[in-house]
């Protein structure tokens, strides 16, 4: 079966309209083809989530009230027109406040950057653990002297502990 | 012959070569080493020939003893090589997890903390190749086997075979079903005699009834797939991995009996990791390394301490994060870490 046909059948299968024969042929293809299998997974998940989402209908009263409020909305005055007459008296305090705010933003920005760096590095550690863990399991599965469940216990321990403050 | 009918042509050829090796093992000293332990050899033959292809369903308990005991229980469904499903039933934090090996794919469904499927590549190594390596090590005298007893496990008579890579190294004990060759119990033992890890069947059925979707990847619970598949076939050398990764791959200093057996690059270009697999014929060390991303003016991280427990260790050194999967003694781990600092 070609991927093109398989992808068409995946969609049909979601609607429950697939014949038994096509179903068997599709399953055989999905075992062999990673990309179609991923597509089938994603589609099944999406359909499942959509089906699980409760639908909500707006009442007629709500629609009328919304329409009334939108119609009654008055355009606001411009900022400069509102503030300029009083700016002279508040000029100094406003300048000090603005300076403080700017300093705060700069400090916060430096802190944020350091936090982001730590967070990204933690993510890299977790990703490395995932990659090495799953491949250790794969290698264990192909080694008569290894046990895949032992590798999984190690991988789980690593995944749990990767949240610790490593850096 | 039934065994070979289950396998592909390539696998059958490899399996036949394996059997030829099993029958002809004459080391340099002129005395066939395996003949010294004929019953151990017979048990190993059963394990490598029919033990891998016999279908069964079993209940298994796995225990690790490093850093406090951890235990998990699973249901194993084994339909043959590359057709295996492991369903976790305990402890609660692992219950619901499923590991599925379907052909070249290894899928690990984890319902917590958010449902996801982690995909690896079960085709990274070939069972027949690993079995051949084991036999070659036996023939060369690098690995020794001995029948050390018998025991009833899960209501079945077993032979206990010890496989040792050499003095001072951890070794394995295998409990092999006398009739079917299936491994019913497995232990990794420290040179001092302490058990490091253990797994054993509590129940086994050799006439299993599998569900229609037991070995189909798309019958796993729906969840996003995170693929951690090597982006290359096994590479010929570390230098080749360096070329793909774009940075110098560090090679650890391991005890002399360990040899590099496989190199893989993982992930997309620009963020590639490299996996190195070492073995002493019995024990395995898998080392992953990945370069940390550069983050503009952010300071470089200081070297971290090593986190190590239950066969996994990880640490940051320089611009790298290292992950190590191996049951090694603390002094070996220290030596590995020091050689990568």
mmCIF file with all atom_site columns, N, CA, C and O in Angstrom, chain A residues 14 19 93 133-134:
data_model
loop_
_atom_site.group_PDB
_atom_site.id
_atom_site.type_symbol
_atom_site.label_atom_id
_atom_site.label_alt_id
_atom_site.label_comp_id
_atom_site.label_asym_id
_atom_site.label_entity_id
_atom_site.label_seq_id
_atom_site.pdbx_PDB_ins_code
_atom_site.Cartn_x
_atom_site.Cartn_y
_atom_site.Cartn_z
_atom_site.occupancy
_atom_site.B_iso_or_equiv
_atom_site.pdbx_formal_charge
_atom_site.auth_seq_id
_atom_site.auth_comp_id
_atom_site.auth_asym_id
_atom_site.auth_atom_id
_atom_site.pdbx_PDB_model_num
ATOM 1  N N  . UNK A 1 14  ? -11.199 7.034  10.632 1.00 0.00 ? 14  UNK A N  1
ATOM 2  C CA . UNK A 1 14  ? -11.671 7.886  11.725 1.00 0.00 ? 14  UNK A CA 1
ATOM 3  C C  . UNK A 1 14  ? -13.186 8.058  11.685 1.00 0.00 ? 14  UNK A C  1
ATOM 4  O O  . UNK A 1 14  ? -13.824 8.259  12.707 1.00 0.00 ? 14  UNK A O  1
ATOM 5  N N  . UNK A 1 19  ? -13.614 -0.672 5.320  1.00 0.00 ? 19  UNK A N  1
ATOM 6  C CA . UNK A 1 19  ? -13.966 -2.090 5.211  1.00 0.00 ? 19  UNK A CA 1
ATOM 7  C C  . UNK A 1 19  ? -12.943 -2.913 5.996  1.00 0.00 ? 19  UNK A C  1
ATOM 8  O O  . UNK A 1 19  ? -11.823 -2.453 6.259  1.00 0.00 ? 19  UNK A O  1
ATOM 9  N N  . UNK A 1 93  ? 8.201   64.348 39.747 1.00 0.00 ? 93  UNK A N  1
ATOM 10 C CA . UNK A 1 93  ? 7.881   63.000 40.266 1.00 0.00 ? 93  UNK A CA 1
ATOM 11 C C  . UNK A 1 93  ? 7.735   61.957 39.157 1.00 0.00 ? 93  UNK A C  1
ATOM 12 O O  . UNK A 1 93  ? 8.162   60.809 39.309 1.00 0.00 ? 93  UNK A O  1
ATOM 13 N N  . UNK A 1 133 ? 18.082  7.466  27.431 1.00 0.00 ? 133 UNK A N  1
ATOM 14 C CA . UNK A 1 133 ? 17.230  6.477  28.102 1.00 0.00 ? 133 UNK A CA 1
ATOM 15 C C  . UNK A 1 133 ? 16.514  5.570  27.120 1.00 0.00 ? 133 UNK A C  1
ATOM 16 O O  . UNK A 1 133 ? 16.577  4.343  27.236 1.00 0.00 ? 133 UNK A O  1
ATOM 17 N N  . UNK A 1 134 ? 15.867  6.165  26.130 1.00 0.00 ? 134 UNK A N  1
ATOM 18 C CA . UNK A 1 134 ? 15.078  5.342  25.205 1.00 0.00 ? 134 UNK A CA 1
ATOM 19 C C  . UNK A 1 134 ? 16.006  4.481  24.342 1.00 0.00 ? 134 UNK A C  1
ATOM 20 O O  . UNK A 1 134 ? 15.696  3.320  24.028 1.00 0.00 ? 134 UNK A O  1
#
